[in-house]
Amino acid sequence: MLIRLLRERLPKYRGWLAAVVVLQFLSVLAMLYLPSLNARIIDEGIALGDTDAIWRLGGLMLAVSLVQIVGSVGAAWFGARTAMAFGRDVRAALFARVGTFSTREVQQFGAPSLITRGTNDVTQVQMLVLMACLIAASAPIMMVGGIIMALREDVGLGWILAVAVPALVLAVAFVISRMVPSFRLMQGRIDEVNRVLREQITGIRVVRAFVREPYEAERFGRANDDLTDVAIRAGRWLATMFPLVMLIVNVASVGVIWFGGHRVNDGQMGVGALTAFLSYLMQILMSIMMATFMLMQVPRSAVCADRIMEVLDTDSSVVPPTTPVAPDPARRGELDLDAVTFAYPGADEPVLAEVSLSGRPGQTIAVIGSTGAGKTTLVNLIPRLFDTTAGAVRVGGVDVRDLDPEVLWSQLGLVPQKGYLFSGTVRSNLLHGKDDATDAEIWAALEVAQARDFVEALPEGLDAPVAQGGTNFSGGQRQRLAIARAVVRRPGIYLFDDSFSALDLATDARLRAALAPVTTDATVLVVAQRVSTIRDADEIVVLEDGRVVGRGTHDQLLEGCETYREIVASQLSADEEEVSVR
């Protein structure tokens, strides 16, 4: 997967990569030339008083050093640009892919894991690309060039290279093979730490309300200790690599000096040649050590690349149509669910079974049922957060699977069960509903949602800051702002998924009264737990275990639906229920 990821994403930077290779080649050639030049000076010497020769050789050495410096700096510059651009593109690709996922895929990976893959995992592969640009391009040239230049100095010591180089390669390969499983496990443990930390931060109020700090601290401690254990195991193997490499390097150096000294003593090679051979040996082994630094990053990057490609290779279960059908403008706001069934893969029972309902502009359709009856799932099928297992959902007379997603979403105003707000301002959050909305439209939507009063009371008004998730507002204020975000769009279909639960009865009644004139040309689908919220709906659909057990008006259901009567009885006092029955 690592090779595939690099092969797919790096070709667009082939110009920069070519510059890296050329500059590294020049830098390494300059580095390889200097020991040979020094050997010639030592063995051949310079005539006493030959100032021209000194200037000539000194100038040559200075020029070679400058080439090496320029090549190294240039390669590092192009390599850094390549690595950073690669990381940027992979993060963008991950974000774009996750943006196409349905709720099913998001739940499959989990939000903490997706965050880790888009940050930590990309950074690990990005670091490998950087190290490859700085090391992988120069190490092979240095090793091969060093071997050639060393053998030019003295072939008799070549057997030391034949022993030291394979020994070093085998030692590094052995250690790396032991590190891969630990790095793979480490990334999973990082996901777990992120998951626990995210849960604790998000649910801090619940943790404190139930005095569960010690338990949560212990739970985080276990996840943290598990990650530490795996990291220590990988670190031990990592720490083993350097002593192994240095042992082989030092033994090889001692061998060159020992056996080379005998050859110098026998007159078979000069002192300068021995010095050059030792320099080339160090360069050869240094190139392997440099490659070792990069290879240490390979196992972890390979694991991270697997996780990245797992996301990029996952197709959304909600597939856009190849030939979208344009909805009929005359049927704007029409909503039909025809024998809709939905079941999760591998589930024994469907969440929804043959649910049918219809809504037309000016109508309010309500869905009520006990917890777990499938109400939210039904709402999620309309904007295609899921796709139906059987049956069809039609908007404007067209199956939502045949509509272009942008066209579908432009006709819907969804207010989810949890009124989520984005960091920014009140204005920027409402512009999510309609990006070209004027201030007048925003204030009108806030007034309908019963949010104008508290927004006007804020010092900055529409430019008041909103924290991530809207945590600087109360639950009821968040819900009203989320409703205003849907109202400002003026969609053909409003989807309220238990969107009034955090409102008091008086605010709920005022909001519904203000919504009535605004939604005369739109269909309103309301999912609610409170009977008072939906009793005036044109049709109420009662769900139980994912099936329709009753439909009709409030009065009709009181007469003919036992499940609805039980819901009413659980919410109203005996006197209120009696009045309702009358």
XYZ file of C-alpha atoms in Angstrom, residues 2 24 129 309-310 389 406 427 454 456 461 489 560:
13
model
C 2.893 2.369 0.747
C 22.143 14.934 -4.791
C 8.948 11.218 1.611
C -5.398 3.710 1.564
C -8.090 1.842 3.483
C -32.481 -1.465 1.528
C -26.431 19.052 -4.636
C -23.729 34.875 10.950
C -30.944 36.511 22.658
C -29.676 40.904 19.688
C -24.950 40.587 17.481
C -32.672 28.467 3.235
C -57.917 3.722 16.909
